[in-house]
CSV table of N, CA and C and ligand atoms in Angstrom, one decimal:
chain,number,residue,atom,x,y,z
A,27,UNK,N,-7.9,0.4,13.9
A,27,UNK,CA,-6.8,0.9,13.1
A,27,UNK,C,-5.7,-0.2,13.0
A,28,UNK,N,-5.3,-0.4,11.8
A,28,UNK,CA,-4.2,-1.4,11.6
A,28,UNK,C,-2.9,-0.7,11.6
A,29,UNK,N,-1.9,-1.5,12.0
A,29,UNK,CA,-0.5,-0.9,12.0
A,29,UNK,C,0.3,-1.4,10.8
A,30,UNK,N,1.4,-0.7,10.6
A,30,UNK,CA,2.1,-1.1,9.4
A,30,UNK,C,3.0,-2.3,9.7
A,31,UNK,N,3.3,-3.0,8.7
A,31,UNK,CA,4.2,-4.2,8.9
A,31,UNK,C,5.3,-4.1,7.8
A,32,UNK,N,6.4,-4.8,8.2
A,32,UNK,CA,7.6,-4.8,7.3
A,32,UNK,C,7.4,-6.0,6.4
A,33,UNK,N,7.5,-5.8,5.1
A,33,UNK,CA,7.2,-6.8,4.1
A,33,UNK,C,8.6,-7.4,3.6
A,34,UNK,N,8.5,-8.6,3.1
A,34,UNK,CA,9.7,-9.2,2.5
A,34,UNK,C,10.1,-8.5,1.2
A,35,UNK,N,11.4,-8.2,1.0
A,35,UNK,CA,11.8,-7.5,-0.2
A,35,UNK,C,12.3,-8.5,-1.3
A,36,UNK,N,11.8,-8.4,-2.5
A,36,UNK,CA,12.2,-9.3,-3.6
A,36,UNK,C,13.7,-9.0,-3.9
A,37,UNK,N,14.4,-10.0,-4.2
A,37,UNK,CA,15.9,-9.9,-4.5
A,37,UNK,C,16.1,-10.2,-5.9
A,38,UNK,N,17.1,-9.5,-6.5
A,38,UNK,CA,17.4,-9.7,-7.9
A,38,UNK,C,17.4,-11.1,-8.4
A,39,UNK,N,16.7,-11.4,-9.5
A,39,UNK,CA,16.5,-12.8,-10.0
A,39,UNK,C,15.1,-13.2,-9.8
A,40,UNK,N,14.3,-12.5,-8.9
A,40,UNK,CA,12.9,-12.8,-8.7
A,40,UNK,C,12.1,-12.1,-9.9
A,41,UNK,N,11.3,-12.9,-10.6
A,41,UNK,CA,10.6,-12.4,-11.8
A,41,UNK,C,9.8,-11.1,-11.6
A,42,UNK,N,9.2,-10.9,-10.5
A,42,UNK,CA,8.4,-9.7,-10.2
A,42,UNK,C,9.2,-8.4,-10.5
A,43,UNK,N,10.5,-8.5,-10.3
A,43,UNK,CA,11.4,-7.3,-10.5
A,43,UNK,C,11.5,-6.9,-12.0
A,44,UNK,N,11.2,-7.8,-12.9
A,44,UNK,CA,11.3,-7.5,-14.3
A,44,UNK,C,9.9,-7.4,-15.0
A,45,UNK,N,8.9,-7.3,-14.2
A,45,UNK,CA,7.5,-7.2,-14.7
A,45,UNK,C,7.1,-5.7,-14.8
A,46,UNK,N,6.4,-5.4,-15.8
A,46,UNK,CA,5.8,-4.0,-15.9
A,46,UNK,C,4.6,-3.9,-15.0
A,47,UNK,N,4.6,-2.9,-14.1
A,47,UNK,CA,3.6,-2.8,-13.1
A,47,UNK,C,2.2,-2.5,-13.7
A,48,UNK,N,1.2,-2.8,-13.0
A,48,UNK,CA,-0.2,-2.6,-13.4
A,48,UNK,C,-0.7,-1.3,-12.8
A,49,UNK,N,-1.4,-0.6,-13.6
A,49,UNK,CA,-2.0,0.7,-13.2
A,49,UNK,C,-2.9,0.6,-12.0
A,50,UNK,N,-2.8,1.5,-11.0
A,50,UNK,CA,-3.7,1.5,-9.9
A,50,UNK,C,-5.0,2.1,-10.3
A,51,UNK,N,-6.2,1.4,-10.0
A,51,UNK,CA,-7.5,2.0,-10.3
A,51,UNK,C,-8.4,2.0,-9.0
A,52,UNK,N,-8.0,1.3,-8.0
A,52,UNK,CA,-8.8,1.3,-6.8
A,52,UNK,C,-8.0,2.1,-5.7
A,53,UNK,N,-8.6,3.3,-5.3
A,53,UNK,CA,-7.9,4.1,-4.3
A,53,UNK,C,-8.6,3.8,-3.0
A,54,UNK,N,-8.3,2.7,-2.4
A,54,UNK,CA,-9.1,2.2,-1.2
A,54,UNK,C,-8.2,2.0,0.0
A,55,UNK,N,-8.8,1.5,1.0
A,55,UNK,CA,-8.0,1.3,2.3
A,55,UNK,C,-6.9,0.3,2.1
A,56,UNK,N,-7.0,-0.6,1.2
A,56,UNK,CA,-5.9,-1.6,1.1
A,56,UNK,C,-4.7,-0.9,0.4
A,57,UNK,N,-5.0,0.1,-0.4
A,57,UNK,CA,-3.9,0.8,-1.0
A,57,UNK,C,-3.1,1.7,0.0
A,58,UNK,N,-3.9,2.3,0.9
A,58,UNK,CA,-3.3,3.1,2.0
A,58,UNK,C,-2.4,2.2,2.9
A,59,UNK,N,-3.0,1.0,3.2
A,59,UNK,CA,-2.2,0.0,4.0
A,59,UNK,C,-0.9,-0.4,3.3
A,60,UNK,N,-1.0,-0.7,2.0
A,60,UNK,CA,0.2,-1.0,1.2
A,60,UNK,C,1.3,0.1,1.3
A,61,UNK,N,0.8,1.3,1.1
A,61,UNK,CA,1.7,2.5,1.2
A,61,UNK,C,2.4,2.6,2.5
A,62,UNK,N,1.6,2.4,3.6
A,62,UNK,CA,2.2,2.4,5.0
A,62,UNK,C,3.2,1.3,5.2
A,63,UNK,N,2.9,0.1,4.7
A,63,UNK,CA,3.8,-1.0,4.8
A,63,UNK,C,5.1,-0.8,4.0
A,64,UNK,N,4.9,-0.2,2.8
A,64,UNK,CA,6.1,0.1,2.0
A,64,UNK,C,7.0,1.1,2.7
A,65,UNK,N,6.4,2.2,3.3
A,65,UNK,CA,7.2,3.2,4.0
A,65,UNK,C,8.0,2.5,5.1
A,66,UNK,N,7.2,1.7,5.9
A,66,UNK,CA,7.9,1.0,7.0
A,66,UNK,C,9.0,0.1,6.6
A,67,UNK,N,8.8,-0.6,5.5
A,67,UNK,CA,9.8,-1.6,5.0
A,67,UNK,C,11.0,-0.8,4.5
A,68,UNK,N,10.8,0.3,3.8
A,68,UNK,CA,11.9,1.1,3.3
A,68,UNK,C,12.7,1.7,4.4
A,69,UNK,N,12.0,2.3,5.4
A,69,UNK,CA,12.7,2.9,6.6
A,69,UNK,C,13.6,1.8,7.3
A,70,UNK,N,13.0,0.6,7.5
A,70,UNK,CA,13.7,-0.4,8.3
A,70,UNK,C,14.9,-0.9,7.5
A,71,UNK,N,14.9,-0.8,6.2
A,71,UNK,CA,16.0,-1.2,5.4
A,71,UNK,C,17.0,-0.1,5.0
A,72,UNK,N,16.8,1.1,5.6
A,72,UNK,CA,17.6,2.3,5.3
A,72,UNK,C,17.6,2.7,3.9
A,73,UNK,N,16.4,2.5,3.2
A,73,UNK,CA,16.2,2.9,1.8
A,73,UNK,C,15.7,4.3,1.7
A,74,UNK,N,15.8,4.9,0.5
A,74,UNK,CA,15.3,6.2,0.3
A,74,UNK,C,14.1,6.1,-0.7
A,75,UNK,N,13.8,4.9,-1.2
A,75,UNK,CA,12.6,4.7,-2.0
A,75,UNK,C,12.4,3.2,-2.2
A,76,UNK,N,11.2,2.8,-2.4
A,76,UNK,CA,10.9,1.4,-2.7
A,76,UNK,C,9.7,1.3,-3.6
A,77,UNK,N,9.7,0.5,-4.6
A,77,UNK,CA,8.6,0.3,-5.5
A,77,UNK,C,7.7,-0.9,-5.1
A,78,UNK,N,6.5,-0.9,-5.4
A,78,UNK,CA,5.6,-2.0,-5.0
A,78,UNK,C,6.1,-3.3,-5.4
A,79,UNK,N,6.6,-3.4,-6.7
A,79,UNK,CA,7.1,-4.7,-7.1
A,79,UNK,C,8.2,-5.3,-6.2
A,80,UNK,N,8.9,-4.4,-5.5
A,80,UNK,CA,10.0,-4.9,-4.6
A,80,UNK,C,9.4,-5.6,-3.4
A,81,UNK,N,8.1,-5.3,-3.1
A,81,UNK,CA,7.5,-6.0,-2.0
A,81,UNK,C,6.4,-6.9,-2.6
A,82,UNK,N,6.6,-7.4,-3.8
A,82,UNK,CA,5.8,-8.5,-4.4
A,82,UNK,C,4.4,-8.0,-4.7
A,83,UNK,N,4.2,-6.7,-4.9
A,83,UNK,CA,2.8,-6.2,-5.4
A,83,UNK,C,3.0,-5.8,-6.8
A,84,UNK,N,2.0,-6.1,-7.7
A,84,UNK,CA,2.1,-5.7,-9.1
A,84,UNK,C,1.8,-4.3,-9.4
A,85,UNK,N,1.5,-3.5,-8.4
A,85,UNK,CA,0.9,-2.1,-8.7
A,85,UNK,C,1.9,-1.1,-9.1
A,86,UNK,N,1.5,-0.1,-9.9
A,86,UNK,CA,2.4,1.0,-10.4
A,86,UNK,C,2.4,2.0,-9.3
A,87,UNK,N,3.3,1.8,-8.3
A,87,UNK,CA,3.3,2.7,-7.2
A,87,UNK,C,4.6,2.6,-6.5
A,88,UNK,N,5.1,3.7,-6.0
A,88,UNK,CA,6.3,3.7,-5.1
A,88,UNK,C,6.3,4.7,-4.0
A,89,UNK,N,7.1,4.6,-3.1
A,89,UNK,CA,7.2,5.6,-2.0
A,89,UNK,C,8.7,6.1,-2.0
A,90,UNK,N,8.8,7.3,-1.6
A,90,UNK,CA,10.2,7.8,-1.4
A,90,UNK,C,10.3,8.8,-0.2
A,91,UNK,N,11.4,8.7,0.5
A,91,UNK,CA,11.6,9.6,1.6
A,91,UNK,C,13.1,9.6,1.9
A,92,UNK,N,13.7,10.7,1.9
A,92,UNK,CA,15.2,10.7,2.0
A,92,UNK,C,15.5,11.3,3.3
A,93,UNK,N,16.5,10.8,4.0
A,93,UNK,CA,17.2,11.4,5.2
A,93,UNK,C,18.5,10.7,5.3
A,94,UNK,N,19.5,11.4,5.9
A,94,UNK,CA,20.8,10.7,6.0
A,94,UNK,C,20.7,9.4,6.8
A,95,UNK,N,21.3,8.4,6.3
A,95,UNK,CA,21.3,7.1,7.0
A,95,UNK,C,22.6,6.3,6.7
A,96,UNK,N,22.7,5.1,7.2
A,96,UNK,CA,23.9,4.3,7.0
A,96,UNK,C,24.2,4.2,5.5
A,97,UNK,N,23.2,4.0,4.7
A,97,UNK,CA,23.4,3.7,3.3
A,97,UNK,C,23.7,5.0,2.5
A,98,UNK,N,23.0,6.1,2.9
A,98,UNK,CA,23.2,7.4,2.2
A,98,UNK,C,23.5,8.4,3.2
A,99,UNK,N,24.8,8.5,3.7
A,99,UNK,CA,25.1,9.5,4.8
A,99,UNK,C,24.9,10.9,4.4
A,100,UNK,N,25.0,11.3,3.1
A,100,UNK,CA,24.8,12.7,2.7
A,100,UNK,C,23.5,13.0,2.1
A,101,UNK,N,22.5,12.1,2.3
A,101,UNK,CA,21.2,12.3,1.7
A,101,UNK,C,20.5,13.5,2.3
A,102,UNK,N,19.8,14.3,1.5
A,102,UNK,CA,19.0,15.4,2.1
A,102,UNK,C,17.8,14.9,2.8
A,103,UNK,N,17.1,15.7,3.6
A,103,UNK,CA,15.9,15.3,4.3
A,103,UNK,C,14.7,15.8,3.4
A,104,UNK,N,13.9,14.9,2.9
A,104,UNK,CA,12.7,15.2,2.1
A,104,UNK,C,11.5,14.5,2.7
A,105,UNK,N,10.4,15.1,2.5
A,105,UNK,CA,9.1,14.5,3.1
A,105,UNK,C,8.8,13.2,2.4
A,106,UNK,N,8.2,12.3,3.2
A,106,UNK,CA,7.7,11.0,2.6
A,106,UNK,C,6.7,11.3,1.5
A,107,UNK,N,6.8,10.6,0.4
A,107,UNK,CA,5.8,10.8,-0.6
A,107,UNK,C,5.3,9.4,-1.1
A,108,UNK,N,4.0,9.3,-1.5
A,108,UNK,CA,3.5,8.1,-2.1
A,108,UNK,C,3.2,8.5,-3.5
A,109,UNK,N,3.8,7.8,-4.5
A,109,UNK,CA,3.6,8.2,-5.9
A,109,UNK,C,2.9,7.0,-6.6
A,110,UNK,N,1.8,7.4,-7.2
A,110,UNK,CA,0.9,6.3,-7.8
A,110,UNK,C,0.8,6.6,-9.3
A,111,UNK,N,0.8,5.6,-10.1
A,111,UNK,CA,0.7,5.7,-11.6
A,111,UNK,C,1.6,6.8,-12.2
A,112,UNK,N,2.9,6.8,-11.9
A,112,UNK,CA,3.8,7.9,-12.3
A,112,UNK,C,4.0,8.0,-13.8
A,113,UNK,N,4.2,9.2,-14.2
A,113,UNK,CA,4.7,9.5,-15.6
A,113,UNK,C,5.8,10.5,-15.5
A,114,UNK,N,6.8,10.4,-16.3
A,114,UNK,CA,7.8,11.5,-16.4
A,114,UNK,C,7.5,12.2,-17.7
A,115,UNK,N,7.1,13.5,-17.6
A,115,UNK,CA,6.7,14.3,-18.7
A,115,UNK,C,7.8,14.9,-19.5
A,116,UNK,N,8.9,15.2,-18.8
A,116,UNK,CA,10.1,15.7,-19.5
A,116,UNK,C,11.3,15.5,-18.6
A,117,UNK,N,12.4,15.4,-19.3
A,117,UNK,CA,13.7,15.2,-18.6
A,117,UNK,C,14.6,16.3,-19.0
A,118,UNK,N,15.4,16.9,-18.1
A,118,UNK,CA,16.4,17.9,-18.4
A,118,UNK,C,17.5,17.3,-19.2
A,119,UNK,N,18.0,18.1,-20.1
A,119,UNK,CA,19.2,17.5,-20.9
A,119,UNK,C,20.4,17.4,-20.0
A,120,UNK,N,20.4,18.3,-19.0
A,120,UNK,CA,21.6,18.2,-18.1
A,120,UNK,C,21.5,16.9,-17.2
A,121,UNK,N,22.5,16.1,-17.2
A,121,UNK,CA,22.6,14.9,-16.5
A,121,UNK,C,23.6,14.9,-15.4
A,122,UNK,N,23.5,14.0,-14.5
A,122,UNK,CA,24.5,13.8,-13.4
A,122,UNK,C,24.8,12.3,-13.2
A,123,UNK,N,26.0,12.0,-13.0
A,123,UNK,CA,26.3,10.6,-12.6
A,123,UNK,C,26.3,10.6,-11.0
A,124,UNK,N,25.8,9.5,-10.5
A,124,UNK,CA,25.7,9.4,-9.0
A,124,UNK,C,25.7,7.9,-8.6
A,125,UNK,N,26.1,7.7,-7.4
A,125,UNK,CA,26.2,6.3,-6.9
A,125,UNK,C,24.8,5.9,-6.4
A,126,UNK,N,24.3,4.8,-6.9
A,126,UNK,CA,23.0,4.3,-6.5
A,126,UNK,C,23.1,2.8,-6.0
A,127,UNK,N,22.3,2.5,-5.0
A,127,UNK,CA,22.1,1.1,-4.6
A,127,UNK,C,20.7,0.8,-4.8
A,128,UNK,N,20.3,-0.4,-4.5
A,128,UNK,CA,18.9,-0.8,-4.6
A,128,UNK,C,18.6,-1.9,-3.5
A,129,UNK,N,17.5,-1.8,-2.8
A,129,UNK,CA,17.2,-2.7,-1.8
A,129,UNK,C,17.1,-4.1,-2.3
A,130,UNK,N,16.8,-4.3,-3.6
A,130,UNK,CA,16.7,-5.6,-4.2
A,130,UNK,C,18.0,-6.2,-4.7
A,131,UNK,N,19.1,-5.3,-4.6
A,131,UNK,CA,20.4,-5.8,-5.0
A,131,UNK,C,21.3,-5.5,-3.9
A,132,UNK,N,21.3,-6.4,-2.8
A,132,UNK,CA,22.0,-6.1,-1.6
A,132,UNK,C,23.5,-5.9,-1.8
A,133,UNK,N,24.2,-5.0,-1.1
A,133,UNK,CA,25.6,-4.8,-1.1
A,133,UNK,C,26.2,-4.5,-2.4
A,134,UNK,N,25.5,-3.8,-3.3
A,134,UNK,CA,26.0,-3.4,-4.6
A,134,UNK,C,25.7,-2.0,-4.9
A,135,UNK,N,26.7,-1.2,-5.4
A,135,UNK,CA,26.5,0.2,-5.7
A,135,UNK,C,27.0,0.4,-7.1
A,136,UNK,N,26.3,1.2,-7.9
A,136,UNK,CA,26.7,1.5,-9.3
A,136,UNK,C,26.6,3.0,-9.6
A,137,UNK,N,27.4,3.4,-10.5
A,137,UNK,CA,27.4,4.8,-10.9
A,137,UNK,C,26.4,4.9,-12.1
A,138,UNK,N,25.3,5.7,-11.9
A,138,UNK,CA,24.2,5.7,-12.8
A,138,UNK,C,24.0,7.2,-13.2
A,139,UNK,N,23.9,7.4,-14.5
A,139,UNK,CA,23.6,8.7,-15.1
A,139,UNK,C,22.1,9.0,-15.1
A,140,UNK,N,21.7,10.1,-14.5
A,140,UNK,CA,20.2,10.5,-14.5
A,140,UNK,C,20.1,11.9,-14.9
A,141,UNK,N,18.9,12.3,-15.3
A,141,UNK,CA,18.6,13.7,-15.6
A,141,UNK,C,18.6,14.4,-14.3
A,142,UNK,N,19.1,15.7,-14.3
A,142,UNK,CA,19.2,16.5,-13.1
A,142,UNK,C,17.9,16.9,-12.6
A,143,UNK,N,17.0,17.1,-13.6
A,143,UNK,CA,15.6,17.6,-13.3
A,143,UNK,C,14.6,16.9,-14.1
A,144,UNK,N,13.4,16.6,-13.5
A,144,UNK,CA,12.3,16.0,-14.3
A,144,UNK,C,11.0,16.6,-13.9
A,145,UNK,N,10.1,16.7,-14.9
A,145,UNK,CA,8.7,17.1,-14.7
A,145,UNK,C,7.9,15.8,-14.7
A,146,UNK,N,7.1,15.7,-13.6
A,146,UNK,CA,6.3,14.4,-13.5
A,146,UNK,C,4.8,14.7,-13.2
A,147,UNK,N,4.1,13.6,-13.4
A,147,UNK,CA,2.7,13.7,-13.2
A,147,UNK,C,2.4,12.3,-12.5
A,148,UNK,N,1.6,12.3,-11.4
A,148,UNK,CA,1.2,11.1,-10.7
A,148,UNK,C,0.0,11.3,-9.9
A,149,UNK,N,-0.5,10.3,-9.3
A,149,UNK,CA,-1.7,10.4,-8.4
A,149,UNK,C,-1.3,10.1,-7.0
A,150,UNK,N,-2.0,10.7,-6.0
A,150,UNK,CA,-1.8,10.5,-4.6
A,150,UNK,C,-2.8,9.4,-4.1
A,151,UNK,N,-2.8,9.1,-2.8
A,151,UNK,CA,-3.6,8.1,-2.3
A,151,UNK,C,-5.1,8.3,-2.4
A,152,UNK,N,-5.5,9.6,-2.7
A,152,UNK,CA,-6.9,9.9,-2.9
A,152,UNK,C,-7.3,9.8,-4.4
A,153,UNK,N,-6.2,9.6,-5.2
A,153,UNK,CA,-6.5,9.5,-6.6
A,153,UNK,C,-6.4,10.8,-7.4
A,154,UNK,N,-6.0,11.9,-6.6
A,154,UNK,CA,-5.9,13.2,-7.2
A,154,UNK,C,-4.6,13.2,-8.1
A,155,UNK,N,-4.7,13.9,-9.2
A,155,UNK,CA,-3.5,14.1,-10.1
A,155,UNK,C,-2.7,15.2,-9.6
A,156,UNK,N,-1.4,15.0,-9.6
A,156,UNK,CA,-0.4,16.0,-9.2
A,156,UNK,C,0.7,16.2,-10.2
A,157,UNK,N,1.0,17.4,-10.5
A,157,UNK,CA,2.1,17.6,-11.4
A,157,UNK,C,3.2,18.3,-10.6
A,158,UNK,N,4.4,17.7,-10.7
A,158,UNK,CA,5.5,18.2,-9.8
A,158,UNK,C,6.8,18.0,-10.5
A,159,UNK,N,7.7,19.0,-10.2
A,159,UNK,CA,9.1,18.9,-10.7
A,159,UNK,C,10.0,18.4,-9.6
A,160,UNK,N,11.0,17.6,-9.9
A,160,UNK,CA,12.0,17.2,-8.9
A,160,UNK,C,13.3,17.4,-9.5
A,161,UNK,N,14.3,17.8,-8.6
A,161,UNK,CA,15.7,17.9,-9.0
A,161,UNK,C,16.6,17.2,-8.1
A,162,UNK,N,17.8,17.0,-8.6
A,162,UNK,CA,18.9,16.4,-7.9
A,162,UNK,C,18.6,15.1,-7.2
A,163,UNK,N,18.8,14.9,-5.9
A,163,UNK,CA,18.6,13.6,-5.3
A,163,UNK,C,17.2,13.0,-5.4
A,164,UNK,N,16.2,13.9,-5.3
A,164,UNK,CA,14.8,13.4,-5.4
A,164,UNK,C,14.5,13.0,-6.9
A,165,UNK,N,15.1,13.8,-7.8
A,165,UNK,CA,14.9,13.4,-9.2
A,165,UNK,C,15.6,12.0,-9.5
A,166,UNK,N,16.7,11.8,-8.9
A,166,UNK,CA,17.4,10.5,-9.0
A,166,UNK,C,16.5,9.4,-8.4
A,167,UNK,N,16.0,9.6,-7.2
A,167,UNK,CA,15.2,8.5,-6.6
A,167,UNK,C,14.0,8.2,-7.5
A,168,UNK,N,13.3,9.3,-8.0
A,168,UNK,CA,12.1,9.2,-8.8
A,168,UNK,C,12.4,8.4,-10.0
A,169,UNK,N,13.5,8.7,-10.7
A,169,UNK,CA,13.9,8.0,-11.9
A,169,UNK,C,14.2,6.5,-11.6
A,170,UNK,N,14.9,6.2,-10.5
A,170,UNK,CA,15.2,4.9,-10.1
A,170,UNK,C,13.9,4.1,-9.9
A,171,UNK,N,13.0,4.7,-9.1
A,171,UNK,CA,11.7,3.9,-8.8
A,171,UNK,C,10.9,3.8,-10.1
A,172,UNK,N,10.9,4.8,-10.9
A,172,UNK,CA,10.1,4.8,-12.2
A,172,UNK,C,10.6,3.6,-13.0
A,173,UNK,N,11.9,3.4,-13.0
A,173,UNK,CA,12.5,2.2,-13.7
A,173,UNK,C,11.9,0.9,-13.2
A,174,UNK,N,11.8,0.8,-11.9
A,174,UNK,CA,11.1,-0.4,-11.3
A,174,UNK,C,9.7,-0.6,-11.8
A,175,UNK,N,9.0,0.5,-12.0
A,175,UNK,CA,7.6,0.4,-12.5
A,175,UNK,C,7.6,-0.3,-13.9
A,176,UNK,N,8.7,0.0,-14.6
A,176,UNK,CA,8.8,-0.6,-16.0
A,176,UNK,C,9.5,-1.9,-16.0
A,177,UNK,N,9.8,-2.4,-14.8
A,177,UNK,CA,10.5,-3.7,-14.8
A,177,UNK,C,12.0,-3.6,-15.0
A,178,UNK,N,12.5,-2.4,-14.8
A,178,UNK,CA,14.0,-2.2,-15.1
A,178,UNK,C,14.7,-2.0,-13.7
A,179,UNK,N,15.7,-2.9,-13.5
A,179,UNK,CA,16.5,-2.7,-12.2
A,179,UNK,C,17.8,-2.0,-12.6
A,180,UNK,N,18.6,-1.8,-11.6
A,180,UNK,CA,20.0,-1.2,-11.9
A,180,UNK,C,20.8,-2.0,-12.9
A,181,UNK,N,20.6,-3.3,-12.8
A,181,UNK,CA,21.3,-4.2,-13.7
A,181,UNK,C,21.1,-3.9,-15.2
A,182,UNK,N,19.8,-3.8,-15.5
A,182,UNK,CA,19.4,-3.4,-16.9
A,182,UNK,C,19.8,-2.0,-17.3
A,183,UNK,N,19.6,-1.1,-16.3
A,183,UNK,CA,19.9,0.3,-16.5
A,183,UNK,C,21.4,0.5,-16.8
A,184,UNK,N,22.3,-0.2,-16.0
A,184,UNK,CA,23.7,-0.1,-16.2
A,184,UNK,C,24.1,-0.7,-17.6
A,185,UNK,N,23.5,-1.8,-18.0
A,185,UNK,CA,23.8,-2.4,-19.3
A,185,UNK,C,23.5,-1.5,-20.4
A,186,UNK,N,22.3,-0.8,-20.3
A,186,UNK,CA,21.9,0.1,-21.3
A,186,UNK,C,22.8,1.3,-21.4
A,187,UNK,N,23.3,1.8,-20.2
A,187,UNK,CA,24.2,2.9,-20.1
A,187,UNK,C,25.5,2.6,-20.8
A,188,UNK,N,26.0,1.3,-20.6
A,188,UNK,CA,27.3,0.9,-21.2
A,188,UNK,C,27.2,0.8,-22.7
A,189,UNK,N,26.0,0.3,-23.1
A,189,UNK,CA,25.7,0.2,-24.5
A,189,UNK,C,25.8,1.5,-25.2
A,190,UNK,N,25.2,2.6,-24.5
A,190,UNK,CA,25.2,3.9,-25.1
A,190,UNK,C,26.7,4.5,-25.1
A,191,UNK,N,27.4,4.2,-24.1
A,191,UNK,CA,28.8,4.7,-24.0
A,191,UNK,C,29.7,4.0,-25.0
A,192,UNK,N,29.5,2.7,-25.2
A,192,UNK,CA,30.3,1.9,-26.1
A,192,UNK,C,29.5,1.1,-27.1
A,193,UNK,N,28.9,1.9,-28.1
A,193,UNK,CA,28.1,1.2,-29.1
A,193,UNK,C,28.8,0.1,-29.9
A,194,UNK,N,28.2,-1.0,-30.2
A,194,UNK,CA,28.8,-2.1,-30.9
A,194,UNK,C,29.1,-1.7,-32.3
B,28,LIG,ZN1,15.7,-0.2,-6.6
């Protein structure tokens, strides 16, 4: 049995953070190991989610698990989830602004508008397809990590948000 290890986190400016992730097609032991390592890395950094690109893997996968910590003192407790090949099927028209950080952008917080609820489809570590709705804080994490899968960090998200608020 192998144990999980803490992986180095890519910091803003590293090209992997702006790459579109590659679809996962091999649901094997190395994928399980990567998920374990990502969860360990996220927990050690007081994160509530981390995408594979943030640990220098090209795969379309992220993990999320929320509990109150130094970075998010009011975070709810949610079970750890491994989300593979995510899709967002629909977004609620109701949106919420909230403060977000990113493990790849140390010591920076931004107010980001996200849909309050989303319907999603993804695969688990066995490759099974799952359809699930998320709301509030988990919906926010999912949308943040889904952006990473598309090579979008908070920097690009904020720029896009400002462009919508103040069109040229
Ligand atoms: Zn992030």
